[in-house]
Amino acid sequence: MRVMSQNRILVVEDNPKNLKLVRDVLTFSGFEVIEATCGEDGVRLAHEELPDLILMDLQLPGIDGMEALRRIRESDEAHVPVVAVTAFAMNEDRDRAFDSGFDGYVEKPISVRALPQQVRDFLQLGGSGGPA
Ligand code: MN
């Protein structure tokens, strides 16, 4: 069992405006927010900080969100839920995201009103406790 906060969210997002929006909304809702602005940092923080949930932008400088997810899963025994955050232009993109092993997705533009509950719902996918 992991003895730590169950509401620590790692946000991997390279767009400063989007990052600020997500940070503000989640912090206001009582979540602890950890931030990375590229995939490599996201992978590193996923291992170092053991977040309870990861919100992963798909289009990032350097490795993209799908490659970052792949690297996180290489040594992720707890299977942290990883949620793709992206503007799906086509259903193909959505299918690719799910095929890549994401646990869900949040569509951009992000809904300030819906995001806190979306995050609570995704947290329930984790193995760290809470109702099933
Ligand atoms: Mn991006």
JSON list of C-alpha atoms and ligand atoms in Angstrom, two decimals:
[
{"chain": "A", "resi": 1, "resn": "MET", "atom": "CA", "xyz": [0.00, 0.00, 0.00]},
{"chain": "A", "resi": 2, "resn": "ARG", "atom": "CA", "xyz": [1.26, 3.44, -0.85]},
{"chain": "A", "resi": 3, "resn": "VAL", "atom": "CA", "xyz": [1.38, 5.71, 2.13]},
{"chain": "A", "resi": 4, "resn": "MET", "atom": "CA", "xyz": [1.00, 9.15, 0.67]},
{"chain": "A", "resi": 5, "resn": "SER", "atom": "CA", "xyz": [-1.46, 11.69, -0.49]},
{"chain": "A", "resi": 6, "resn": "GLN", "atom": "CA", "xyz": [-4.05, 10.23, -2.81]},
{"chain": "A", "resi": 7, "resn": "ASN", "atom": "CA", "xyz": [-4.66, 13.41, -4.69]},
{"chain": "A", "resi": 8, "resn": "ARG", "atom": "CA", "xyz": [-1.31, 14.22, -6.21]},
{"chain": "A", "resi": 9, "resn": "ILE", "atom": "CA", "xyz": [-1.68, 14.99, -9.88]},
{"chain": "A", "resi": 10, "resn": "LEU", "atom": "CA", "xyz": [1.19, 15.16, -12.35]},
{"chain": "A", "resi": 11, "resn": "VAL", "atom": "CA", "xyz": [0.33, 17.48, -15.24]},
{"chain": "A", "resi": 12, "resn": "VAL", "atom": "CA", "xyz": [2.50, 17.11, -18.35]},
{"chain": "A", "resi": 13, "resn": "GLU", "atom": "CA", "xyz": [1.72, 20.06, -20.61]},
{"chain": "A", "resi": 14, "resn": "ASP", "atom": "CA", "xyz": [3.97, 22.29, -22.70]},
{"chain": "A", "resi": 15, "resn": "ASN", "atom": "CA", "xyz": [1.48, 25.09, -23.34]},
{"chain": "A", "resi": 16, "resn": "PRO", "atom": "CA", "xyz": [1.85, 27.66, -20.51]},
{"chain": "A", "resi": 17, "resn": "LYS", "atom": "CA", "xyz": [-1.77, 28.83, -20.75]},
{"chain": "A", "resi": 18, "resn": "ASN", "atom": "CA", "xyz": [-3.16, 25.31, -20.57]},
{"chain": "A", "resi": 19, "resn": "LEU", "atom": "CA", "xyz": [-0.78, 24.41, -17.78]},
{"chain": "A", "resi": 20, "resn": "LYS", "atom": "CA", "xyz": [-1.84, 27.44, -15.75]},
{"chain": "A", "resi": 21, "resn": "LEU", "atom": "CA", "xyz": [-5.51, 26.68, -16.32]},
{"chain": "A", "resi": 22, "resn": "VAL", "atom": "CA", "xyz": [-5.18, 23.08, -15.17]},
{"chain": "A", "resi": 23, "resn": "ARG", "atom": "CA", "xyz": [-2.97, 24.06, -12.24]},
{"chain": "A", "resi": 24, "resn": "ASP", "atom": "CA", "xyz": [-5.39, 26.75, -11.06]},
{"chain": "A", "resi": 25, "resn": "VAL", "atom": "CA", "xyz": [-8.48, 24.56, -11.37]},
{"chain": "A", "resi": 26, "resn": "LEU", "atom": "CA", "xyz": [-6.95, 21.54, -9.67]},
{"chain": "A", "resi": 27, "resn": "THR", "atom": "CA", "xyz": [-5.24, 23.50, -6.91]},
{"chain": "A", "resi": 28, "resn": "PHE", "atom": "CA", "xyz": [-8.49, 25.32, -6.18]},
{"chain": "A", "resi": 29, "resn": "SER", "atom": "CA", "xyz": [-10.21, 21.93, -5.96]},
{"chain": "A", "resi": 30, "resn": "GLY", "atom": "CA", "xyz": [-7.75, 20.73, -3.34]},
{"chain": "A", "resi": 31, "resn": "PHE", "atom": "CA", "xyz": [-5.41, 18.63, -5.45]},
{"chain": "A", "resi": 32, "resn": "GLU", "atom": "CA", "xyz": [-1.64, 18.76, -5.18]},
{"chain": "A", "resi": 33, "resn": "VAL", "atom": "CA", "xyz": [-0.26, 19.57, -8.62]},
{"chain": "A", "resi": 34, "resn": "ILE", "atom": "CA", "xyz": [3.16, 18.59, -9.95]},
{"chain": "A", "resi": 35, "resn": "GLU", "atom": "CA", "xyz": [4.17, 19.96, -13.34]},
{"chain": "A", "resi": 36, "resn": "ALA", "atom": "CA", "xyz": [6.31, 18.93, -16.27]},
{"chain": "A", "resi": 37, "resn": "THR", "atom": "CA", "xyz": [6.57, 20.77, -19.57]},
{"chain": "A", "resi": 38, "resn": "CYS", "atom": "CA", "xyz": [8.09, 17.97, -21.64]},
{"chain": "A", "resi": 39, "resn": "GLY", "atom": "CA", "xyz": [7.71, 14.22, -21.86]},
{"chain": "A", "resi": 40, "resn": "GLU", "atom": "CA", "xyz": [11.16, 13.41, -20.49]},
{"chain": "A", "resi": 41, "resn": "ASP", "atom": "CA", "xyz": [10.50, 15.40, -17.31]},
{"chain": "A", "resi": 42, "resn": "GLY", "atom": "CA", "xyz": [7.08, 13.78, -17.08]},
{"chain": "A", "resi": 43, "resn": "VAL", "atom": "CA", "xyz": [8.63, 10.31, -17.11]},
{"chain": "A", "resi": 44, "resn": "ARG", "atom": "CA", "xyz": [11.20, 11.32, -14.49]},
{"chain": "A", "resi": 45, "resn": "LEU", "atom": "CA", "xyz": [8.62, 12.91, -12.17]},
{"chain": "A", "resi": 46, "resn": "ALA", "atom": "CA", "xyz": [6.29, 9.95, -12.58]},
{"chain": "A", "resi": 47, "resn": "HIS", "atom": "CA", "xyz": [9.04, 7.78, -11.09]},
{"chain": "A", "resi": 48, "resn": "GLU", "atom": "CA", "xyz": [10.29, 10.24, -8.49]},
{"chain": "A", "resi": 49, "resn": "GLU", "atom": "CA", "xyz": [7.03, 11.67, -7.20]},
{"chain": "A", "resi": 50, "resn": "LEU", "atom": "CA", "xyz": [4.68, 8.68, -7.58]},
{"chain": "A", "resi": 51, "resn": "PRO", "atom": "CA", "xyz": [1.62, 10.74, -8.48]},
{"chain": "A", "resi": 52, "resn": "ASP", "atom": "CA", "xyz": [-1.86, 9.25, -8.10]},
{"chain": "A", "resi": 53, "resn": "LEU", "atom": "CA", "xyz": [-2.86, 10.37, -11.57]},
{"chain": "A", "resi": 54, "resn": "ILE", "atom": "CA", "xyz": [-1.10, 11.74, -14.62]},
{"chain": "A", "resi": 55, "resn": "LEU", "atom": "CA", "xyz": [-2.71, 14.14, -17.11]},
{"chain": "A", "resi": 56, "resn": "MET", "atom": "CA", "xyz": [-0.64, 13.81, -20.27]},
{"chain": "A", "resi": 57, "resn": "ASP", "atom": "CA", "xyz": [-0.72, 16.19, -23.20]},
{"chain": "A", "resi": 58, "resn": "LEU", "atom": "CA", "xyz": [-0.09, 14.18, -26.36]},
{"chain": "A", "resi": 59, "resn": "GLN", "atom": "CA", "xyz": [1.80, 16.80, -28.37]},
{"chain": "A", "resi": 60, "resn": "LEU", "atom": "CA", "xyz": [4.96, 17.68, -26.48]},
{"chain": "A", "resi": 61, "resn": "PRO", "atom": "CA", "xyz": [8.44, 18.83, -27.41]},
{"chain": "A", "resi": 62, "resn": "GLY", "atom": "CA", "xyz": [10.89, 15.92, -27.51]},
{"chain": "A", "resi": 63, "resn": "ILE", "atom": "CA", "xyz": [9.14, 12.62, -26.90]},
{"chain": "A", "resi": 64, "resn": "ASP", "atom": "CA", "xyz": [5.37, 12.81, -27.32]},
{"chain": "A", "resi": 65, "resn": "GLY", "atom": "CA", "xyz": [2.76, 11.77, -24.79]},
{"chain": "A", "resi": 66, "resn": "MET", "atom": "CA", "xyz": [2.43, 8.27, -26.16]},
{"chain": "A", "resi": 67, "resn": "GLU", "atom": "CA", "xyz": [6.16, 7.61, -25.90]},
{"chain": "A", "resi": 68, "resn": "ALA", "atom": "CA", "xyz": [6.18, 9.12, -22.41]},
{"chain": "A", "resi": 69, "resn": "LEU", "atom": "CA", "xyz": [3.37, 6.76, -21.42]},
{"chain": "A", "resi": 70, "resn": "ARG", "atom": "CA", "xyz": [5.29, 3.80, -22.83]},
{"chain": "A", "resi": 71, "resn": "ARG", "atom": "CA", "xyz": [8.35, 4.71, -20.75]},
{"chain": "A", "resi": 72, "resn": "ILE", "atom": "CA", "xyz": [6.28, 5.26, -17.61]},
{"chain": "A", "resi": 73, "resn": "ARG", "atom": "CA", "xyz": [4.71, 1.84, -18.02]},
{"chain": "A", "resi": 74, "resn": "GLU", "atom": "CA", "xyz": [8.11, 0.14, -18.34]},
{"chain": "A", "resi": 75, "resn": "SER", "atom": "CA", "xyz": [8.64, 0.41, -14.61]},
{"chain": "A", "resi": 76, "resn": "ASP", "atom": "CA", "xyz": [5.29, 1.32, -13.17]},
{"chain": "A", "resi": 77, "resn": "GLU", "atom": "CA", "xyz": [4.30, -1.40, -10.75]},
{"chain": "A", "resi": 78, "resn": "ALA", "atom": "CA", "xyz": [1.45, 0.58, -9.23]},
{"chain": "A", "resi": 79, "resn": "HIS", "atom": "CA", "xyz": [-0.10, 1.25, -12.65]},
{"chain": "A", "resi": 80, "resn": "VAL", "atom": "CA", "xyz": [-0.83, 4.90, -12.13]},
{"chain": "A", "resi": 81, "resn": "PRO", "atom": "CA", "xyz": [-3.80, 6.01, -14.24]},
{"chain": "A", "resi": 82, "resn": "VAL", "atom": "CA", "xyz": [-2.55, 8.07, -17.18]},
{"chain": "A", "resi": 83, "resn": "VAL", "atom": "CA", "xyz": [-5.10, 10.23, -18.98]},
{"chain": "A", "resi": 84, "resn": "ALA", "atom": "CA", "xyz": [-4.50, 11.74, -22.41]},
{"chain": "A", "resi": 85, "resn": "VAL", "atom": "CA", "xyz": [-5.32, 15.44, -22.70]},
{"chain": "A", "resi": 86, "resn": "THR", "atom": "CA", "xyz": [-5.74, 16.47, -26.28]},
{"chain": "A", "resi": 87, "resn": "ALA", "atom": "CA", "xyz": [-7.87, 18.06, -28.92]},
{"chain": "A", "resi": 88, "resn": "PHE", "atom": "CA", "xyz": [-8.89, 15.01, -30.89]},
{"chain": "A", "resi": 89, "resn": "ALA", "atom": "CA", "xyz": [-9.17, 16.15, -34.46]},
{"chain": "A", "resi": 90, "resn": "MET", "atom": "CA", "xyz": [-10.14, 12.73, -35.67]},
{"chain": "A", "resi": 91, "resn": "ASN", "atom": "CA", "xyz": [-11.44, 9.51, -34.19]},
{"chain": "A", "resi": 92, "resn": "GLU", "atom": "CA", "xyz": [-8.23, 7.95, -35.41]},
{"chain": "A", "resi": 93, "resn": "ASP", "atom": "CA", "xyz": [-6.28, 9.97, -32.84]},
{"chain": "A", "resi": 94, "resn": "ARG", "atom": "CA", "xyz": [-8.63, 8.83, -30.11]},
{"chain": "A", "resi": 95, "resn": "ASP", "atom": "CA", "xyz": [-8.24, 5.20, -31.14]},
{"chain": "A", "resi": 96, "resn": "ARG", "atom": "CA", "xyz": [-4.47, 5.55, -31.18]},
{"chain": "A", "resi": 97, "resn": "ALA", "atom": "CA", "xyz": [-4.53, 6.98, -27.68]},
{"chain": "A", "resi": 98, "resn": "PHE", "atom": "CA", "xyz": [-6.52, 4.08, -26.33]},
{"chain": "A", "resi": 99, "resn": "ASP", "atom": "CA", "xyz": [-4.42, 1.57, -28.24]},
{"chain": "A", "resi": 100, "resn": "SER", "atom": "CA", "xyz": [-1.36, 3.14, -26.62]},
{"chain": "A", "resi": 101, "resn": "GLY", "atom": "CA", "xyz": [-2.70, 2.22, -23.20]},
{"chain": "A", "resi": 102, "resn": "PHE", "atom": "CA", "xyz": [-4.09, 5.45, -21.83]},
{"chain": "A", "resi": 103, "resn": "ASP", "atom": "CA", "xyz": [-6.71, 4.97, -19.14]},
{"chain": "A", "resi": 104, "resn": "GLY", "atom": "CA", "xyz": [-8.92, 7.71, -20.47]},
{"chain": "A", "resi": 105, "resn": "TYR", "atom": "CA", "xyz": [-8.88, 11.11, -22.05]},
{"chain": "A", "resi": 106, "resn": "VAL", "atom": "CA", "xyz": [-9.87, 14.70, -21.42]},
{"chain": "A", "resi": 107, "resn": "GLU", "atom": "CA", "xyz": [-10.68, 16.77, -24.45]},
{"chain": "A", "resi": 108, "resn": "LYS", "atom": "CA", "xyz": [-9.30, 20.20, -25.09]},
{"chain": "A", "resi": 109, "resn": "PRO", "atom": "CA", "xyz": [-10.41, 22.86, -24.71]},
{"chain": "A", "resi": 110, "resn": "ILE", "atom": "CA", "xyz": [-10.48, 21.89, -21.05]},
{"chain": "A", "resi": 111, "resn": "SER", "atom": "CA", "xyz": [-13.73, 22.49, -19.23]},
{"chain": "A", "resi": 112, "resn": "VAL", "atom": "CA", "xyz": [-13.02, 24.37, -16.02]},
{"chain": "A", "resi": 113, "resn": "ARG", "atom": "CA", "xyz": [-16.35, 23.21, -14.67]},
{"chain": "A", "resi": 114, "resn": "ALA", "atom": "CA", "xyz": [-15.97, 19.54, -15.54]},
{"chain": "A", "resi": 115, "resn": "LEU", "atom": "CA", "xyz": [-12.27, 18.94, -14.87]},
{"chain": "A", "resi": 116, "resn": "PRO", "atom": "CA", "xyz": [-12.34, 18.45, -11.06]},
{"chain": "A", "resi": 117, "resn": "GLN", "atom": "CA", "xyz": [-14.96, 15.71, -11.29]},
{"chain": "A", "resi": 118, "resn": "GLN", "atom": "CA", "xyz": [-13.24, 14.13, -14.29]},
{"chain": "A", "resi": 119, "resn": "VAL", "atom": "CA", "xyz": [-10.06, 13.95, -12.22]},
{"chain": "A", "resi": 120, "resn": "ARG", "atom": "CA", "xyz": [-11.91, 12.43, -9.24]},
{"chain": "A", "resi": 121, "resn": "ASP", "atom": "CA", "xyz": [-13.40, 9.82, -11.55]},
{"chain": "A", "resi": 122, "resn": "PHE", "atom": "CA", "xyz": [-10.03, 8.94, -13.05]},
{"chain": "A", "resi": 123, "resn": "LEU", "atom": "CA", "xyz": [-8.45, 8.69, -9.59]},
{"chain": "A", "resi": 124, "resn": "GLN", "atom": "CA", "xyz": [-10.80, 5.81, -8.86]},
{"chain": "A", "resi": 125, "resn": "LEU", "atom": "CA", "xyz": [-9.07, 3.83, -11.61]},
{"chain": "A", "resi": 126, "resn": "GLY", "atom": "CA", "xyz": [-5.91, 3.74, -9.52]},
{"chain": "A", "resi": 127, "resn": "GLY", "atom": "CA", "xyz": [-4.89, 0.98, -7.17]},
{"chain": "A", "resi": 128, "resn": "SER", "atom": "CA", "xyz": [-4.22, 3.27, -4.23]},
{"chain": "A", "resi": 129, "resn": "GLY", "atom": "CA", "xyz": [-7.60, 3.04, -2.55]},
{"chain": "A", "resi": 130, "resn": "GLY", "atom": "CA", "xyz": [-11.00, 4.62, -2.63]},
{"chain": "A", "resi": 131, "resn": "PRO", "atom": "CA", "xyz": [-14.26, 3.01, -3.70]},
{"chain": "A", "resi": 132, "resn": "ALA", "atom": "CA", "xyz": [-14.03, 0.72, -6.70]},
{"chain": "B", "resi": 1, "resn": "MN", "atom": "MN", "xyz": [1.22, 20.34, -26.31]}
]
